[in-house]
Coordinates of C-alpha atoms in Angstrom, one line a residue:
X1 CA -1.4 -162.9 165.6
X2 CA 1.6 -163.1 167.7
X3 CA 5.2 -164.4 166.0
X4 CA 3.6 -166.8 163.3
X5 CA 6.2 -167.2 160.5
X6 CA 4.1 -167.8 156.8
X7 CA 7.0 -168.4 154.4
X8 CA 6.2 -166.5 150.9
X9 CA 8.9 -166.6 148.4
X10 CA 8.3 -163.0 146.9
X11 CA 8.0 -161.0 150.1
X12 CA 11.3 -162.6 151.8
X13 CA 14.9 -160.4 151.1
X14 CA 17.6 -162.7 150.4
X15 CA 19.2 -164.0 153.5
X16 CA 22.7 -163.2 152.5
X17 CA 22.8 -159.3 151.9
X18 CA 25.8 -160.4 149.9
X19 CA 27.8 -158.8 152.1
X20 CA 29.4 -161.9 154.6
X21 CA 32.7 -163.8 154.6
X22 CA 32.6 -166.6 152.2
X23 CA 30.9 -169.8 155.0
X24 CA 32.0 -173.1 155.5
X25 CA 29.9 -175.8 153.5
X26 CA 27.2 -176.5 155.3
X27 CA 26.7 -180.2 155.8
X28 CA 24.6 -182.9 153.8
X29 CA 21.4 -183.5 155.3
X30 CA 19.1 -186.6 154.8
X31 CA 16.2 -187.7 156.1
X32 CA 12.7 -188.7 156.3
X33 CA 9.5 -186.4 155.7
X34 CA 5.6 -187.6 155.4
X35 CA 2.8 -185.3 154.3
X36 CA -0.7 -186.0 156.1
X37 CA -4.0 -184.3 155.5
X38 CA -7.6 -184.9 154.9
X39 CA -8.1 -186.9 151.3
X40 CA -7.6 -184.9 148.4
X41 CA -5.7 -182.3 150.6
X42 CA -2.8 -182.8 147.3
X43 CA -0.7 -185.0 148.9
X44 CA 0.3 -186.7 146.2
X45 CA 0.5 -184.2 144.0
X46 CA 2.7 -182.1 145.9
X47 CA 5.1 -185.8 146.5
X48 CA 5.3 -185.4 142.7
X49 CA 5.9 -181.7 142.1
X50 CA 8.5 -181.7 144.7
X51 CA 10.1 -185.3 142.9
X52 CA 9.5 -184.0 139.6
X53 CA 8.0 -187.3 138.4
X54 CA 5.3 -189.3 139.1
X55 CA 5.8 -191.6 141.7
X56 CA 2.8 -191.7 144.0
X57 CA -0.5 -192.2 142.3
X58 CA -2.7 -189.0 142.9
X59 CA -6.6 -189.6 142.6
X60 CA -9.5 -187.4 143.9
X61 CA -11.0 -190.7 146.0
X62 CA -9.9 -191.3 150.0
X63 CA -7.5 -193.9 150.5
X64 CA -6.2 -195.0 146.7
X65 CA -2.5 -194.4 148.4
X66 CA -2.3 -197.9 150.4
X67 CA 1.3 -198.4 150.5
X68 CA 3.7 -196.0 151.3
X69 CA 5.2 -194.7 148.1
X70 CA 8.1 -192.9 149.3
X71 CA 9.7 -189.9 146.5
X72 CA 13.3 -188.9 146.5
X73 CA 14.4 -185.4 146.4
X74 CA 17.9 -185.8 145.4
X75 CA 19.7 -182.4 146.2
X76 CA 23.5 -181.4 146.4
X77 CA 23.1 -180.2 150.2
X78 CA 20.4 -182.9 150.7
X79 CA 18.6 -186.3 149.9
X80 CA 14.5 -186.3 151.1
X81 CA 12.9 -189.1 151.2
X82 CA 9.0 -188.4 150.9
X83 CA 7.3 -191.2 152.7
X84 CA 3.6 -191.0 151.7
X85 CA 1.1 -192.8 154.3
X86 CA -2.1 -194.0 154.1
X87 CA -5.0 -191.1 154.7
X88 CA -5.9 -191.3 158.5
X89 CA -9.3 -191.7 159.3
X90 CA -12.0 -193.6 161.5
X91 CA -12.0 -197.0 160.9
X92 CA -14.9 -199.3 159.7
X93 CA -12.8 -202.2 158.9
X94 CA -9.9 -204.4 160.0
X95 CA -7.7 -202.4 156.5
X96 CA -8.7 -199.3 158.1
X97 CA -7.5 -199.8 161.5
X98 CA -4.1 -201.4 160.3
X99 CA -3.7 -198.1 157.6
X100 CA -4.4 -196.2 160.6
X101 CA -2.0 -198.1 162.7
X102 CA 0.5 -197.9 160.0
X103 CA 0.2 -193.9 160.0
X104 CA 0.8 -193.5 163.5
X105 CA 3.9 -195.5 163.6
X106 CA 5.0 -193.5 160.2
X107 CA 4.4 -190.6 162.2
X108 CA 7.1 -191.2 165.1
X109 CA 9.8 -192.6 162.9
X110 CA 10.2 -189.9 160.1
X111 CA 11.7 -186.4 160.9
X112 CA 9.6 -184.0 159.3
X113 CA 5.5 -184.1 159.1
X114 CA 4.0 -181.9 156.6
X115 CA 0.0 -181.1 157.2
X116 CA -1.3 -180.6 154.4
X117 CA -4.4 -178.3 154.5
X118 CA -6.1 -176.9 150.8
X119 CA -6.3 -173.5 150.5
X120 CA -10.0 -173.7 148.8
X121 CA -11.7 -175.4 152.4
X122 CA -12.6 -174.5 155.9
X123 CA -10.7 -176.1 158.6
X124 CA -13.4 -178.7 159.2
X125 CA -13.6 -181.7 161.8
X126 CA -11.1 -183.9 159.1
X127 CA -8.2 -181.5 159.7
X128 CA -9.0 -181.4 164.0
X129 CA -8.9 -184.9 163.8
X130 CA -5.8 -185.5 162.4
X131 CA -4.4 -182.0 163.7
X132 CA -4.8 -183.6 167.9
X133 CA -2.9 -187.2 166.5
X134 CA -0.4 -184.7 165.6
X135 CA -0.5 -183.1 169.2
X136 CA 0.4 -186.3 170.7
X137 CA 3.5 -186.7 168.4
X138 CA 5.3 -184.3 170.7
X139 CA 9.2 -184.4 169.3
X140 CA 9.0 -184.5 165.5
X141 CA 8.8 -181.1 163.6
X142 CA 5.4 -179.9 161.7
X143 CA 5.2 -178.0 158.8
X144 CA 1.6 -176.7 157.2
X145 CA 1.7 -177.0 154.2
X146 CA -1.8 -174.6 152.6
X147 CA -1.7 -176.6 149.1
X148 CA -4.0 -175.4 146.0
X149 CA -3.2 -171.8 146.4
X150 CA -3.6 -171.0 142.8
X151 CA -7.8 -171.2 143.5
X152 CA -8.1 -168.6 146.4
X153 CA -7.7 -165.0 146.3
X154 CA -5.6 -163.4 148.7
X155 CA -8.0 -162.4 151.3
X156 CA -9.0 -166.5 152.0
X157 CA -5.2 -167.2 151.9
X158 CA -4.7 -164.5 154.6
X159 CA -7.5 -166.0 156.7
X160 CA -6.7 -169.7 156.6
X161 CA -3.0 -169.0 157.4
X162 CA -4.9 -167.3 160.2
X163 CA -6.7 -170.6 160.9
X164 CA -4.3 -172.6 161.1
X165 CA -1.9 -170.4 163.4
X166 CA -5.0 -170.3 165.9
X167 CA -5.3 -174.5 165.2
X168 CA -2.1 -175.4 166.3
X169 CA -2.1 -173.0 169.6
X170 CA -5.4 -174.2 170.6
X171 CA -3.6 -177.5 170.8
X172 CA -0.7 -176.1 172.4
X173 CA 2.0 -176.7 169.8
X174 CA 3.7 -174.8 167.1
X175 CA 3.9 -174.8 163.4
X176 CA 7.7 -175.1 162.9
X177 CA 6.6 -173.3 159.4
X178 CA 3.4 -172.4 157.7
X179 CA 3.9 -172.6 154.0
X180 CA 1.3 -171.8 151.0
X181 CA 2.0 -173.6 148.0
X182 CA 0.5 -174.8 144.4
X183 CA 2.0 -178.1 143.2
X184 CA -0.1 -177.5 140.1
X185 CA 0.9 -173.6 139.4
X186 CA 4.5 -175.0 140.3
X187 CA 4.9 -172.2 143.5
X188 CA 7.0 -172.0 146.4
X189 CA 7.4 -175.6 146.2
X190 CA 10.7 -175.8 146.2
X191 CA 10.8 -173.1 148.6
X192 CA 9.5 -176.0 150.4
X193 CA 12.4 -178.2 149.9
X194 CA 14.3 -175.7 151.7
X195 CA 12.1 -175.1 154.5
X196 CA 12.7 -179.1 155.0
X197 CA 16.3 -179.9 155.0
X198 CA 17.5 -177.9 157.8
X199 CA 14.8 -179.8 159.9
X200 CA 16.8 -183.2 158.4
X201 CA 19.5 -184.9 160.8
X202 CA 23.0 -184.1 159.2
X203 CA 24.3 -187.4 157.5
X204 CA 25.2 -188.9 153.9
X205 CA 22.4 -190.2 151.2
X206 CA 20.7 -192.7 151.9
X207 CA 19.4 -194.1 148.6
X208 CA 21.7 -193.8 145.1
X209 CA 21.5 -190.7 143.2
X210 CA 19.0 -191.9 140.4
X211 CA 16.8 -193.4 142.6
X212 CA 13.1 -191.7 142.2
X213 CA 11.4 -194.1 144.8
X214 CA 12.1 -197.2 146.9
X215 CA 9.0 -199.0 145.9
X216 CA 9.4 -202.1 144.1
X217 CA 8.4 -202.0 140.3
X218 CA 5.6 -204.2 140.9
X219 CA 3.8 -202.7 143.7
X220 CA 4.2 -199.1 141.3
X221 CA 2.6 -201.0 138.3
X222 CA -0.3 -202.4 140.6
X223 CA -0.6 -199.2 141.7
X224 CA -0.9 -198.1 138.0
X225 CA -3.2 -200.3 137.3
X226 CA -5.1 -199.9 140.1
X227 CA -5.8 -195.9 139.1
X228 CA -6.7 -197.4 135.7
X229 CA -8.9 -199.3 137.0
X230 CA -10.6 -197.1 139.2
X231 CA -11.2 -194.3 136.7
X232 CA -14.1 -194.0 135.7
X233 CA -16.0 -196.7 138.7
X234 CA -15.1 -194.9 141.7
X235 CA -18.4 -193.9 142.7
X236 CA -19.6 -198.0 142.5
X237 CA -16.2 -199.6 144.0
X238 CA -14.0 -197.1 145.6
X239 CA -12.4 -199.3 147.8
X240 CA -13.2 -202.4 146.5
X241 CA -10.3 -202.9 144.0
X242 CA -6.8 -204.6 145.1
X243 CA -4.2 -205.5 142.3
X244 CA -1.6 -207.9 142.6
X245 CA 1.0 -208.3 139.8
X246 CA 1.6 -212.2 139.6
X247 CA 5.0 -212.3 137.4
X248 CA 7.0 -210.3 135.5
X249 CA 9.3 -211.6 132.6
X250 CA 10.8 -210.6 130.2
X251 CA 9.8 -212.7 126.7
X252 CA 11.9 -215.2 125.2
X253 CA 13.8 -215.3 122.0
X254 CA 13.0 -211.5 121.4
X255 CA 16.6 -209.5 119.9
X256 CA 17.9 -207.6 122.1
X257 CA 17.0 -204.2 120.7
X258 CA 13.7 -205.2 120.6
X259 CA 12.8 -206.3 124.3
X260 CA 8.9 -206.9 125.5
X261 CA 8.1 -207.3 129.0
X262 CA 5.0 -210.0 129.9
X263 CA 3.4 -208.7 133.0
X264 CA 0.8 -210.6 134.4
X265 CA -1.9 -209.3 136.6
X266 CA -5.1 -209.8 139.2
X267 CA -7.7 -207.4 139.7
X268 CA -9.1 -208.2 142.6
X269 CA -12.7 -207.1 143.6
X270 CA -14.4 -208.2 146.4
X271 CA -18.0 -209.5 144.9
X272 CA -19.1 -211.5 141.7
X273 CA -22.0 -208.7 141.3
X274 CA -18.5 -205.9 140.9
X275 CA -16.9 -208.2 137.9
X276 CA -19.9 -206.6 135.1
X277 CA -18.8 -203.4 136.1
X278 CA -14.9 -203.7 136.1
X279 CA -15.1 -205.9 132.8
X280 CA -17.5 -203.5 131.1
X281 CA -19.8 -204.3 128.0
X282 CA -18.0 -207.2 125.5
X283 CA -15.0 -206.1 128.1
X284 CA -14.7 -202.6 126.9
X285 CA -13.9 -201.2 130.2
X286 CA -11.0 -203.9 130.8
X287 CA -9.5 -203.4 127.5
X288 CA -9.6 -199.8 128.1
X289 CA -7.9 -200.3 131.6
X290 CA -5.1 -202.5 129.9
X291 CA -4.3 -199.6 127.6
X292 CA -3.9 -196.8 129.5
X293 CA -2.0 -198.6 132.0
X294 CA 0.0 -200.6 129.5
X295 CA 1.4 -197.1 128.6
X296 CA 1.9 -195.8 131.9
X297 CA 4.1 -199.0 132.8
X298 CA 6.4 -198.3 129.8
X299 CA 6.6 -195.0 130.3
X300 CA 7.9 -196.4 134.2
X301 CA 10.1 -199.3 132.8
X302 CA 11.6 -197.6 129.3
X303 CA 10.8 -200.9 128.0
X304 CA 7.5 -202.0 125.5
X305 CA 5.2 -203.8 127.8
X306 CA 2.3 -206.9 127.1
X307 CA -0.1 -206.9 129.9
X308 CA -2.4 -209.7 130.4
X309 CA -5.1 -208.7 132.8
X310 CA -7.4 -211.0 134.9
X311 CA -10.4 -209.8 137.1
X312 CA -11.0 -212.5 140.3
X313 CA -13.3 -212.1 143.3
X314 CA -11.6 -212.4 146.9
X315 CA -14.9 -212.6 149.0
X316 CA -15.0 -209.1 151.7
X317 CA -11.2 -209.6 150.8
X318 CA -10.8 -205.7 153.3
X319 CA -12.2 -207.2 156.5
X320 CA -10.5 -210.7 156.1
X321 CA -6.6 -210.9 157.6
X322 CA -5.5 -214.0 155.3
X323 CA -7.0 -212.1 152.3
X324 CA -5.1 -209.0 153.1
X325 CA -1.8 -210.5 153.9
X326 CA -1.7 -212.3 150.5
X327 CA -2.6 -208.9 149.1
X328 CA 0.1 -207.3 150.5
X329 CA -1.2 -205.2 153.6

């Protein structure tokens, strides 16, 4: 198997010894990471586990992360900045070749790229495919990341960290670290963290302590809505939803202790024959969507929230430029 290094917490002696002469602080790193892998590789999920709060919407459907949600990992040695790209992928569409233009641009600017690859599947053409873009991006560090390990025994562990050694030395590079983790069981991610920051250029923070992500609130609360939205219809209109939050303000005359927020907001879909199925019988489905997304806002904002909701058609809004500019890709 030659010299792979596979990082597991419990197996690893503690570098110290406790024996050395006390070292000079080592200095604060900060810099930029993105995790790539096949959809529902638990990208998201591990952006979140490693933020500690929800930042980038996780959904078991391709392409729901459109705009790169970036996570901060605020540490006293370190500040990561978890930049999460769209999933790359053949394109059918003009969005798809701009996501996948996006990616590759991603790719070359940040200083860390973790592949993530779930524990639970065969290396499969997917992984390949993104796995040769990688070869090509000769200078910047890549870590694989073996996410979901909490649903494999040890024996398929053993052999996809095998896998995945042999992957990167058929296309003559090296894993700079092979990591299993479970976001969801909470392990070895932030044994992760730490695999990351020495591969971060030495420098201050970049973003204020406090800070969980750069997006603005609105693209996060279209985003909410969005996965509202999508629950539930995925199957029908998995790509066909955009949201775009209109205005926010805050109502007028209200005491101060007792703020509301109006946010108003378009779901877009792309077809009159979608509207039915978004809007549900009487509106059911809307009102349901206006719910659980109202409560995810104001768990965001701290503040109470009145969403007013509106579904509009953009005609083939994806393969349209003027459409998706307005839209905001």
């Amino acid at each position: 198997m030659g010299a792979m290094s596979v990082r597991n917490q419990s197996s690893e002696p503690s570098e110290d010894g406790g024996s050395k002469a006390p070292e000079a602080v080592a200095p604060h790193r900060a810099g930029f990471a993105c995790f790539v892998g096949r959809p529902n590789a638990g990208k998201s999920t591990l952006t979140n586990a490693l933020v500690g709060q929800k930042v980038a919407i996780t959904a078991n459907q391709p392409q729901t992360t459109r705009h790169t949600v970036r996570g901060i990992v605020h540490r006293p040695d370190a500040q990561l900045i978890l930049v999460d790209t769209p999933g790359l992928h053949k394109p059918r569409t003009l969005l798809g070749e701009r996501l996948n233009d996006i990616v590759r641009t991603t790719w070359a600017e940040v200083d860390v790229i973790g592949f993530c690859l779930p524990a639970n599947e065969k290396l499969g053409p997917g992984d390949r495919f993104i796995a040769k873009e990688l070869a090509s991006i000769k200078k910047t560090p890549k870590i694989a990341i073996v996410t979901k390990t909490d649903l494999v025994d040890s024996k398929t562990l053993a052999e996809q960290l095998i896998a995945i050694d042999q992957l990167g030395r058929e296309l003559g590079f090296e894993w700079a670290e092979i990591v299993p983790v479970s976001a969801v069981g909470d392990q070895q991610v932030g044994l992760l963290a730490d695999l990351i920051v020495p591969l971060l250029p030495e420098g201050p923070a970049l973003y204020p302590e406090g800070d969980l992500t750069d997006e603005p609130e609105q693209v996060m609360i279209a985003e909410l809505i969005r996965e509202a939205a999508l629950e539930g219809v995925r199957d029908e209109l998995p790509h066909s939803i955009a949201v775009v939050v209109e205005e926010m303000l805050p109502r007028e005359d209200r005491p101060a202790d007792k703020p509301l927020l109006d946010i108003h907001a378009f779901v877009y879909i792309e077809r009159p024959s979608q509207k039915g199925i978004i809007i549900g019988p009487k509106g059911k489905r809307l009102k349901d969507v206006g719910i659980k997304s109202r409560k995810q806002i104001e768990a965001l904002l701290g503040t109470p929230v009145f969403l007013d909701l509106h579904v509009k058609v953009a005609k083939d809004w994806q393969r349209d430029p003027r459409q998706l500019r307005k839209l905001g890709f």
